[in-house]
Amino acid sequence: MNTNINQLLEKYWNTETSLQEEAELRAYFSSDDVADEHKQYNALFEHFTSQRLERTNLDVEALLGNLNNMDDLIEKYLNVETTLEEEKIIRSYFNGNDVEAKHAQYLPLFDYYKETSELTSDLDLEVLFSGEGNLDQLIEKYWNAETTLEEEKTLAQYFAGSEVSKEHAEIAPVFAYYQTQRSATSNIDVESLLNAQIESEGHSVSDNTEAPQSKSAKVINLRQVAAAVAAMFVLGFAAVTVMNTTSSSDTQYRGKYVQLDEEAEAQEAYEITKQALALLSKKINKGSNTVVTSVAKADKASIFK
Amino acid sequence: MAGTVSAQVQTDAIDRFFEAYQDDEDFTMVYVSPKMFGMFAKVAGDELDTELQNLVKDLKGLKILRTDKNSSEIYKSALKKLPTNEYELLMTARDDGQNVKILTKTKGDDVIEELLLLVGGADEFILVSFVGNINLNDLAKVASSLDIDGVKHLEKLGQD
């Protein structure tokens, strides 16, 4: 039994496990028979258990009923740690009439989300009731990179739900990408365009300047790769070439373990250090930018009250 | 003395995390040894102004880990496996579908002894570990010479 688990774990580290195998690992770790050598991984699989539950059982009412959770949820939100489902819960709470006095201060922050939730709720009902034929068409559209943002959200919700059919289960990981996205709205699109602009201008510090990389271009390329591999092996080669050319600044080190230790390597070490510092600096600035724009939004809300 | 011992244990957890992916071809890993930092003056020549020099002179180690495969899972796994409770959270942000966390160990107000930069999103996962004294003020000064656009925003904030 133990060697089996070890094999599964090995597969897991290599991200080769199927959903079925991951379920097995999870079951093992939630049982009482975890071997000593495996106990260190307990926390890791606990994490995935709760993730699945969040995705498949969005029992908004049950969770809403427990208001103590609201303080925790808000705390998480302020730490930018909430999942999409949690944010939905917070949104529903703030839309309702039972907002506690102590939470009233956050109202402006969540007002922003009010509009967007109304826009998407109708769409969800349509998809859920329209049956699987429509889904196959949507998936086909997706492989051809023809889906709209709304259609992709629909697909994401389908794959996040508990009713994914067997033929679709295999491609579910492709849509897992969308789970971690916040609800896409027109406001955020503008921001991301601006950021893509900033990124392409201040991108690389070394002498090898890479082509500017916009987020939407990368998503489209990923789909082309998936479609090619699924369809024809011959095109698989083309897909690999596309992936390599769109990778980011560390192409020369890709997939390698580089140890810079010798005097002759000092130049390289210097370059990579500058890059690392540049990345750090850029991320810190992104953090300040995000704060500035969130505060600005909150201010706007109170002006119109 | 006890301080030094516990610092080593903590760094071991991070080292172990890096080591786990060392031989994995889907991961890129770069390690810059302590003695490298002392040689920058020699190789950079004129380009190395005093501010950048100040910033790197106390650096003792730099480790970078990067992948674009299963990046959001690795990011979550990193948050579980790294001894994050032994660090202070300097900054966290989510922007463009990408999570960023910066964890630090500080000595005094401005001096950071160790800094972990974690970037996790659907397209890539990056972990950078800086060991050694980093002064954030120096970093801000140096950022402009590294040609990063955003530093102007930082300065504007300070003026409010």
Coordinates of C-alpha atoms in Angstrom, one line a residue:
Chain A
M1 CA 0.0 0.0 0.0
N2 CA 2.8 2.3 0.9
T3 CA 4.7 1.9 -2.3
N4 CA 1.6 2.7 -4.2
I5 CA 1.3 6.0 -2.3
N6 CA 4.9 6.7 -2.9
Q7 CA 4.4 6.2 -6.6
L8 CA 1.4 8.5 -6.5
L9 CA 3.3 11.1 -4.6
E10 CA 6.1 11.0 -7.1
K11 CA 3.6 11.5 -9.9
Y12 CA 2.1 14.3 -7.9
W13 CA 5.3 16.2 -7.6
N14 CA 5.8 15.8 -11.3
T15 CA 2.2 17.1 -11.8
E16 CA 1.4 13.9 -13.7
T17 CA -1.5 12.8 -11.5
S18 CA -4.9 12.5 -13.0
L19 CA -7.9 13.9 -11.0
Q20 CA -8.7 10.4 -10.0
E21 CA -5.2 9.8 -8.6
E22 CA -5.3 13.1 -6.7
A23 CA -8.6 12.1 -5.2
E24 CA -6.9 8.9 -4.0
L25 CA -4.1 10.8 -2.4
R26 CA -6.5 13.1 -0.8
A27 CA -8.5 10.2 0.6
Y28 CA -5.3 8.7 1.9
F29 CA -4.3 11.9 3.7
S30 CA -7.7 12.4 5.2
S31 CA -7.7 8.9 6.6
D32 CA -6.0 7.9 9.9
D33 CA -3.4 5.6 8.3
V34 CA -1.0 8.2 7.1
A35 CA 2.5 6.8 7.4
D36 CA 5.1 8.8 9.4
E37 CA 7.1 9.5 6.3
H38 CA 4.1 11.1 4.6
K39 CA 2.9 13.2 7.5
Q40 CA 4.9 16.2 6.3
Y41 CA 2.6 16.4 3.3
N42 CA -0.6 16.4 5.3
A43 CA -1.0 20.1 5.2
L44 CA -0.6 20.2 1.4
F45 CA -3.4 17.8 0.7
E46 CA -5.7 19.3 3.4
H47 CA -5.4 22.5 1.3
F48 CA -6.7 20.7 -1.8
T49 CA -9.6 19.1 0.0
S50 CA -11.0 22.4 1.1
Q51 CA -10.4 23.9 -2.4
R52 CA -12.6 21.3 -4.0
L53 CA -15.3 21.8 -1.5
E54 CA -15.3 25.5 -2.2
R55 CA -15.6 25.0 -5.9
T56 CA -18.3 22.4 -6.0
N57 CA -20.6 23.4 -3.2
L58 CA -21.3 27.0 -3.4
D59 CA -23.8 27.1 -0.6
V60 CA -24.0 30.8 -0.3
E61 CA -27.0 30.8 2.0
A62 CA -25.5 28.4 4.5
L63 CA -22.3 30.3 4.6
L64 CA -24.1 33.7 4.7
G65 CA -26.1 32.5 7.7
N66 CA -22.9 32.3 9.7
L67 CA -22.0 36.0 10.1
N68 CA -18.9 35.3 12.2
N69 CA -17.3 34.2 9.0
M70 CA -17.9 37.6 7.5
D71 CA -15.2 39.2 9.6
D72 CA -12.8 36.5 8.5
L73 CA -13.8 36.9 4.9
I74 CA -13.4 40.6 4.9
E75 CA -10.0 40.1 6.5
K76 CA -9.0 37.7 3.7
Y77 CA -10.3 40.1 1.2
L78 CA -8.2 42.9 2.5
N79 CA -5.2 40.6 2.3
V80 CA -6.1 39.8 -1.3
E81 CA -6.5 36.1 -0.3
T82 CA -10.2 35.5 -1.2
T83 CA -11.3 33.0 -3.8
L84 CA -13.8 34.0 -6.4
E85 CA -16.6 32.2 -4.4
E86 CA -15.7 34.0 -1.2
E87 CA -15.8 37.3 -3.0
K88 CA -19.3 36.4 -4.3
I89 CA -20.4 35.7 -0.8
I90 CA -19.0 39.1 0.5
R91 CA -20.7 40.8 -2.4
S92 CA -24.1 39.2 -1.6
Y93 CA -23.7 40.2 2.0
F94 CA -23.0 43.9 1.1
N95 CA -25.8 43.9 -1.4
G96 CA -28.3 42.8 1.2
N97 CA -30.0 44.8 4.0
D98 CA -28.2 43.2 6.9
V99 CA -24.9 44.9 6.8
E100 CA -23.6 45.3 10.3
A101 CA -22.6 48.7 11.5
K102 CA -19.0 47.7 11.9
H103 CA -18.9 46.6 8.3
A104 CA -20.5 49.7 6.9
Q105 CA -17.1 51.3 6.4
Y106 CA -16.4 48.8 3.7
L107 CA -19.6 49.4 1.7
P108 CA -17.9 51.7 -0.9
L109 CA -15.3 49.0 -1.6
F110 CA -17.9 46.5 -2.5
D111 CA -20.3 48.8 -4.2
Y112 CA -17.9 48.4 -7.1
Y113 CA -18.8 44.8 -7.4
K114 CA -22.5 45.3 -7.3
E115 CA -22.9 46.2 -10.9
T116 CA -20.9 43.3 -12.3
S117 CA -22.7 40.6 -10.3
E118 CA -26.0 41.8 -11.8
L119 CA -24.7 41.5 -15.3
T120 CA -23.4 38.0 -14.9
S121 CA -26.2 36.3 -13.0
D122 CA -28.7 36.0 -15.9
L123 CA -26.0 34.6 -18.1
D124 CA -25.4 31.7 -15.6
L125 CA -29.0 30.6 -15.6
E126 CA -29.1 30.4 -19.4
V127 CA -26.0 28.2 -19.6
L128 CA -27.0 25.9 -16.8
F129 CA -30.4 25.1 -18.4
S130 CA -29.4 24.9 -22.0
G131 CA -28.0 21.4 -21.9
E132 CA -24.7 19.9 -23.0
G133 CA -25.1 20.3 -26.8
N134 CA -24.4 23.9 -26.3
L135 CA -21.4 23.2 -24.2
D136 CA -19.7 21.1 -26.8
Q137 CA -20.2 24.0 -29.2
L138 CA -18.8 26.4 -26.7
I139 CA -15.7 24.2 -26.2
E140 CA -15.3 23.9 -29.9
K141 CA -15.4 27.7 -30.1
Y142 CA -12.8 27.8 -27.3
W143 CA -10.3 25.7 -29.1
N144 CA -10.7 28.0 -32.1
A145 CA -10.1 31.0 -29.8
E146 CA -13.5 32.4 -30.8
T147 CA -15.2 32.6 -27.4
T148 CA -16.1 35.9 -25.8
L149 CA -15.2 36.7 -22.3
E150 CA -18.8 35.9 -21.2
E151 CA -18.6 32.5 -22.9
E152 CA -15.3 31.7 -21.2
K153 CA -16.8 32.6 -17.8
T154 CA -19.7 30.3 -18.6
L155 CA -17.3 27.5 -19.4
A156 CA -15.3 28.2 -16.3
Q157 CA -18.4 28.0 -14.2
Y158 CA -19.4 24.7 -15.8
F159 CA -16.0 23.2 -15.1
A160 CA -16.0 24.5 -11.6
G161 CA -19.4 22.9 -10.9
S162 CA -20.0 19.3 -9.8
E163 CA -21.7 18.2 -13.0
V164 CA -18.8 18.0 -15.4
S165 CA -19.5 15.1 -17.8
K166 CA -16.9 12.3 -18.3
E167 CA -15.8 13.4 -21.7
H168 CA -15.2 16.9 -20.4
A169 CA -13.4 15.9 -17.3
E170 CA -10.1 15.5 -19.1
I171 CA -10.0 19.0 -20.3
A172 CA -11.1 20.5 -17.0
P173 CA -7.5 21.5 -16.0
V174 CA -7.4 23.9 -18.9
F175 CA -10.3 25.9 -17.4
A176 CA -8.8 25.8 -13.9
Y177 CA -6.8 28.8 -15.2
Y178 CA -10.0 30.9 -14.9
Q179 CA -10.7 29.9 -11.3
T180 CA -8.1 32.2 -9.9
Q181 CA -9.2 35.2 -11.9
R182 CA -11.3 38.0 -10.3
S183 CA -14.5 38.7 -12.1
A184 CA -13.5 40.4 -15.3
T185 CA -15.1 43.8 -15.8
S186 CA -14.5 46.7 -18.1
N187 CA -12.7 48.7 -15.3
I188 CA -10.0 46.0 -14.8
D189 CA -9.5 45.7 -18.6
V190 CA -8.4 49.3 -18.7
E191 CA -6.0 48.7 -15.9
S192 CA -4.5 45.6 -17.4
L193 CA -4.0 47.5 -20.7
L194 CA -2.1 50.2 -18.8
N195 CA 0.0 47.6 -17.0
A196 CA 0.8 45.8 -20.1
Q197 CA 2.0 49.1 -21.4
I198 CA 4.2 49.7 -18.4
E199 CA 5.5 46.2 -18.5
S200 CA 6.5 46.3 -22.2
E201 CA 8.4 49.6 -21.6
G202 CA 10.3 48.6 -18.5
H203 CA 10.6 45.0 -19.2
S204 CA 14.1 43.7 -19.3
V205 CA 17.3 45.1 -18.0
S206 CA 19.8 42.9 -19.7
D207 CA 21.2 43.4 -23.2
N208 CA 18.8 40.9 -24.6
T209 CA 15.6 42.9 -24.8
E210 CA 12.6 40.6 -25.3
A211 CA 9.5 41.4 -27.2
P212 CA 6.8 43.0 -25.1
Q213 CA 4.4 40.4 -23.8
S214 CA 0.7 41.1 -23.4
K215 CA -1.5 38.9 -21.3
S216 CA -4.2 38.3 -24.0
A217 CA -1.6 37.2 -26.5
K218 CA -0.4 34.5 -24.1
V219 CA -3.9 33.1 -23.5
I220 CA -4.5 32.8 -27.2
N221 CA -1.3 31.1 -27.8
L222 CA -2.0 28.6 -25.0
R223 CA -5.3 27.7 -26.7
Q224 CA -3.6 27.2 -30.0
V225 CA -1.2 24.8 -28.4
A226 CA -4.0 22.9 -26.8
A227 CA -5.9 22.6 -30.0
A228 CA -2.9 21.5 -32.1
V229 CA -1.8 18.9 -29.6
A230 CA -5.3 17.5 -29.3
A231 CA -5.8 17.4 -33.0
M232 CA -2.6 16.4 -34.7
F233 CA 0.8 15.2 -33.6
V234 CA 2.5 16.7 -36.5
L235 CA 1.5 20.2 -35.5
G236 CA 2.8 19.4 -32.0
F237 CA 6.2 20.5 -33.1
A238 CA 4.8 23.9 -34.2
A239 CA 3.1 24.3 -30.8
V240 CA 6.3 23.7 -28.9
T241 CA 8.1 26.4 -31.1
V242 CA 5.3 28.9 -30.3
M243 CA 5.6 28.2 -26.6
N244 CA 9.3 28.8 -26.5
T245 CA 9.2 32.1 -28.3
T246 CA 6.6 33.5 -26.0
S247 CA 8.4 32.7 -22.7
S248 CA 9.6 35.5 -20.6
S249 CA 13.0 37.0 -19.8
D250 CA 14.9 33.9 -18.6
T251 CA 15.1 32.0 -21.9
Q252 CA 18.8 31.4 -21.6
Y253 CA 18.3 29.6 -18.2
R254 CA 15.1 27.9 -19.1
G255 CA 14.7 24.4 -17.5
K256 CA 18.3 24.6 -16.2
Y257 CA 19.8 24.7 -12.8
V258 CA 22.5 27.4 -13.0
Q259 CA 25.0 27.9 -10.3
L260 CA 27.1 31.0 -10.5
D261 CA 30.2 30.6 -8.4
E262 CA 33.3 31.2 -10.4
E263 CA 35.1 34.5 -11.1
A264 CA 34.4 34.0 -14.8
E265 CA 30.7 33.9 -14.1
A266 CA 30.7 37.2 -12.2
Q267 CA 29.4 39.1 -15.3
E268 CA 26.4 36.7 -15.6
A269 CA 25.8 36.9 -11.9
Y270 CA 25.8 40.7 -12.1
E271 CA 23.2 40.6 -14.9
I272 CA 20.9 38.2 -13.2
T273 CA 21.2 40.1 -9.9
K274 CA 20.1 43.3 -11.7
Q275 CA 17.2 41.5 -13.2
A276 CA 16.1 40.1 -9.9
L277 CA 16.3 43.5 -8.3
A278 CA 14.4 45.0 -11.2
L279 CA 11.7 42.4 -10.8
L280 CA 11.5 43.1 -7.1
S281 CA 11.3 46.8 -7.7
K282 CA 8.6 46.4 -10.3
K283 CA 6.4 44.2 -8.1
I284 CA 6.7 46.6 -5.2
N285 CA 5.6 49.5 -7.5
K286 CA 2.7 47.4 -8.8
G287 CA 1.6 47.0 -5.2
S288 CA 1.6 50.7 -4.6
N289 CA -0.3 51.3 -7.9
T290 CA -3.0 48.8 -6.9
V291 CA -3.4 50.6 -3.6
V292 CA -3.7 54.0 -5.2
T293 CA -6.4 52.8 -7.7
S294 CA -8.4 51.0 -5.1
V295 CA -8.4 54.1 -2.8
A296 CA -9.4 56.2 -5.8
K297 CA -12.4 54.0 -6.5
A298 CA -13.6 54.1 -2.9
D299 CA -13.4 57.9 -2.9
K300 CA -15.5 58.2 -6.1
A301 CA -18.2 56.1 -4.5
S302 CA -18.6 58.4 -1.5
I303 CA -18.8 61.5 -3.7
F304 CA -21.9 60.3 -5.4
K305 CA -23.7 59.1 -2.2
Chain B
M1 CA 24.3 32.5 19.1
A2 CA 20.8 30.9 19.4
G3 CA 19.7 33.5 16.8
T4 CA 22.2 32.2 14.2
V5 CA 21.2 28.6 14.7
S6 CA 17.5 29.3 14.2
A7 CA 18.3 31.4 11.1
Q8 CA 20.0 28.4 9.6
V9 CA 17.0 26.1 10.3
Q10 CA 14.7 28.5 8.6
T11 CA 16.9 28.9 5.6
D12 CA 17.0 25.1 5.4
A13 CA 13.3 24.9 4.8
I14 CA 13.7 27.3 1.9
D15 CA 16.7 25.5 0.6
R16 CA 14.7 22.3 0.7
F17 CA 12.0 23.9 -1.4
F18 CA 14.5 25.0 -4.0
E19 CA 16.2 21.6 -4.0
A20 CA 12.9 19.8 -4.6
Y21 CA 12.7 21.4 -8.0
Q22 CA 16.4 21.4 -8.8
D23 CA 16.3 18.5 -11.2
D24 CA 12.9 19.3 -12.7
E25 CA 13.2 20.4 -16.3
D26 CA 10.1 22.5 -16.1
F27 CA 11.8 24.7 -13.6
T28 CA 14.5 27.3 -14.0
M29 CA 16.8 27.8 -11.1
V30 CA 19.6 30.2 -10.6
Y31 CA 21.9 30.4 -7.7
V32 CA 24.4 33.2 -7.1
S33 CA 27.0 32.5 -4.5
P34 CA 28.1 35.0 -1.9
K35 CA 31.5 35.7 -3.4
M36 CA 30.0 36.8 -6.6
F37 CA 28.6 40.0 -5.1
G38 CA 32.0 41.2 -4.2
M39 CA 33.1 41.0 -7.8
F40 CA 30.5 43.2 -9.4
A41 CA 32.7 46.3 -9.2
K42 CA 35.2 44.5 -11.4
V43 CA 32.8 43.3 -14.1
A44 CA 30.4 46.2 -14.2
G45 CA 33.0 48.9 -14.4
D46 CA 31.5 52.4 -15.0
E47 CA 27.9 51.2 -15.0
L48 CA 28.0 50.4 -11.4
D49 CA 27.2 53.7 -9.6
T50 CA 27.6 54.1 -5.9
E51 CA 23.9 53.6 -5.2
L52 CA 23.8 50.2 -6.9
Q53 CA 27.0 49.3 -5.3
N54 CA 25.6 50.1 -1.9
L55 CA 22.6 48.0 -2.5
V56 CA 24.5 44.9 -3.6
K57 CA 27.5 45.2 -1.3
D58 CA 25.7 43.5 1.6
L59 CA 24.0 40.9 -0.5
K60 CA 25.1 37.4 0.5
G61 CA 22.9 35.2 -1.7
L62 CA 20.4 35.2 -4.5
K63 CA 18.3 32.3 -5.5
I64 CA 15.7 32.3 -8.2
L65 CA 13.1 29.6 -9.1
R66 CA 10.8 29.9 -11.9
T67 CA 8.3 27.8 -13.9
D68 CA 5.4 28.4 -16.2
K69 CA 3.9 24.9 -15.7
N70 CA 1.2 24.4 -13.1
S71 CA 2.2 27.8 -11.8
S72 CA -0.8 28.5 -9.6
E73 CA -0.6 25.2 -7.9
I74 CA 3.1 25.6 -7.3
Y75 CA 2.4 29.0 -5.9
K76 CA -0.1 27.6 -3.4
S77 CA 2.3 24.8 -2.6
A78 CA 5.0 27.3 -1.9
L79 CA 2.9 29.3 0.5
K80 CA 2.3 26.0 2.4
K81 CA 5.8 24.7 2.4
L82 CA 7.8 27.9 3.0
P83 CA 8.1 29.0 6.6
T84 CA 6.0 32.0 5.9
N85 CA 5.0 32.5 9.5
E86 CA 8.7 33.3 10.3
Y87 CA 8.6 36.3 8.0
E88 CA 6.7 39.5 8.0
L89 CA 4.5 40.2 5.1
L90 CA 5.8 43.4 3.6
M91 CA 3.4 43.6 0.7
T92 CA 0.8 41.6 -1.0
A93 CA -1.0 42.4 -4.2
R94 CA -3.2 40.9 -6.9
D95 CA -3.2 42.5 -10.3
D96 CA -3.6 41.2 -13.7
G97 CA -4.4 37.7 -12.5
Q98 CA -1.1 37.5 -10.7
N99 CA -0.5 37.3 -7.0
V100 CA 2.5 38.9 -5.5
K101 CA 3.8 38.5 -2.0
I102 CA 6.9 39.9 -0.5
L103 CA 8.1 38.5 2.8
T104 CA 10.9 39.9 4.8
K105 CA 12.9 39.5 7.9
T106 CA 14.0 42.8 9.2
K107 CA 16.5 44.3 11.5
G108 CA 15.5 47.7 12.6
D109 CA 13.2 49.9 10.5
D110 CA 14.9 50.1 7.1
V111 CA 17.2 47.2 6.9
I112 CA 16.0 43.9 5.5
E113 CA 18.1 40.8 6.3
E114 CA 16.2 38.4 4.0
L115 CA 13.6 38.9 1.4
L116 CA 11.3 36.5 -0.4
L117 CA 9.5 37.6 -3.5
L118 CA 6.7 35.3 -4.5
V119 CA 4.9 35.8 -7.8
G120 CA 2.1 33.4 -8.7
G121 CA -0.4 33.4 -11.5
A122 CA -1.8 31.2 -14.2
D123 CA 1.2 31.9 -16.5
E124 CA 4.1 31.8 -14.2
F125 CA 5.5 31.2 -10.8
I126 CA 8.6 33.0 -9.5
L127 CA 10.3 32.7 -6.2
V128 CA 13.3 34.9 -5.5
S129 CA 15.2 34.7 -2.3
F130 CA 17.6 37.5 -1.4
V131 CA 19.8 37.0 1.6
G132 CA 21.8 39.8 3.1
N133 CA 21.0 43.4 4.0
I134 CA 18.7 45.2 1.6
N135 CA 17.8 48.7 2.3
L136 CA 14.5 49.6 0.7
N137 CA 15.4 53.3 0.4
D138 CA 18.5 52.3 -1.6
L139 CA 16.4 50.0 -3.7
A140 CA 14.0 52.8 -4.6
K141 CA 17.0 55.0 -5.6
V142 CA 18.5 52.3 -7.7
A143 CA 15.2 51.4 -9.3
S144 CA 15.4 54.5 -11.6
S145 CA 18.8 53.5 -12.8
L146 CA 17.5 50.0 -13.6
D147 CA 15.1 51.8 -16.0
I148 CA 11.9 50.8 -14.3
D149 CA 9.1 53.1 -15.2
G150 CA 6.9 52.7 -12.1
V151 CA 9.2 54.3 -9.6
K152 CA 7.7 57.7 -10.6
H153 CA 4.5 56.5 -9.0
L154 CA 6.3 55.8 -5.7
E155 CA 7.7 59.4 -5.7
K156 CA 4.3 60.9 -6.4
L157 CA 2.8 59.0 -3.5
G158 CA 5.3 60.5 -1.2
Q159 CA 4.3 64.0 -2.2
D160 CA 0.7 63.7 -1.1

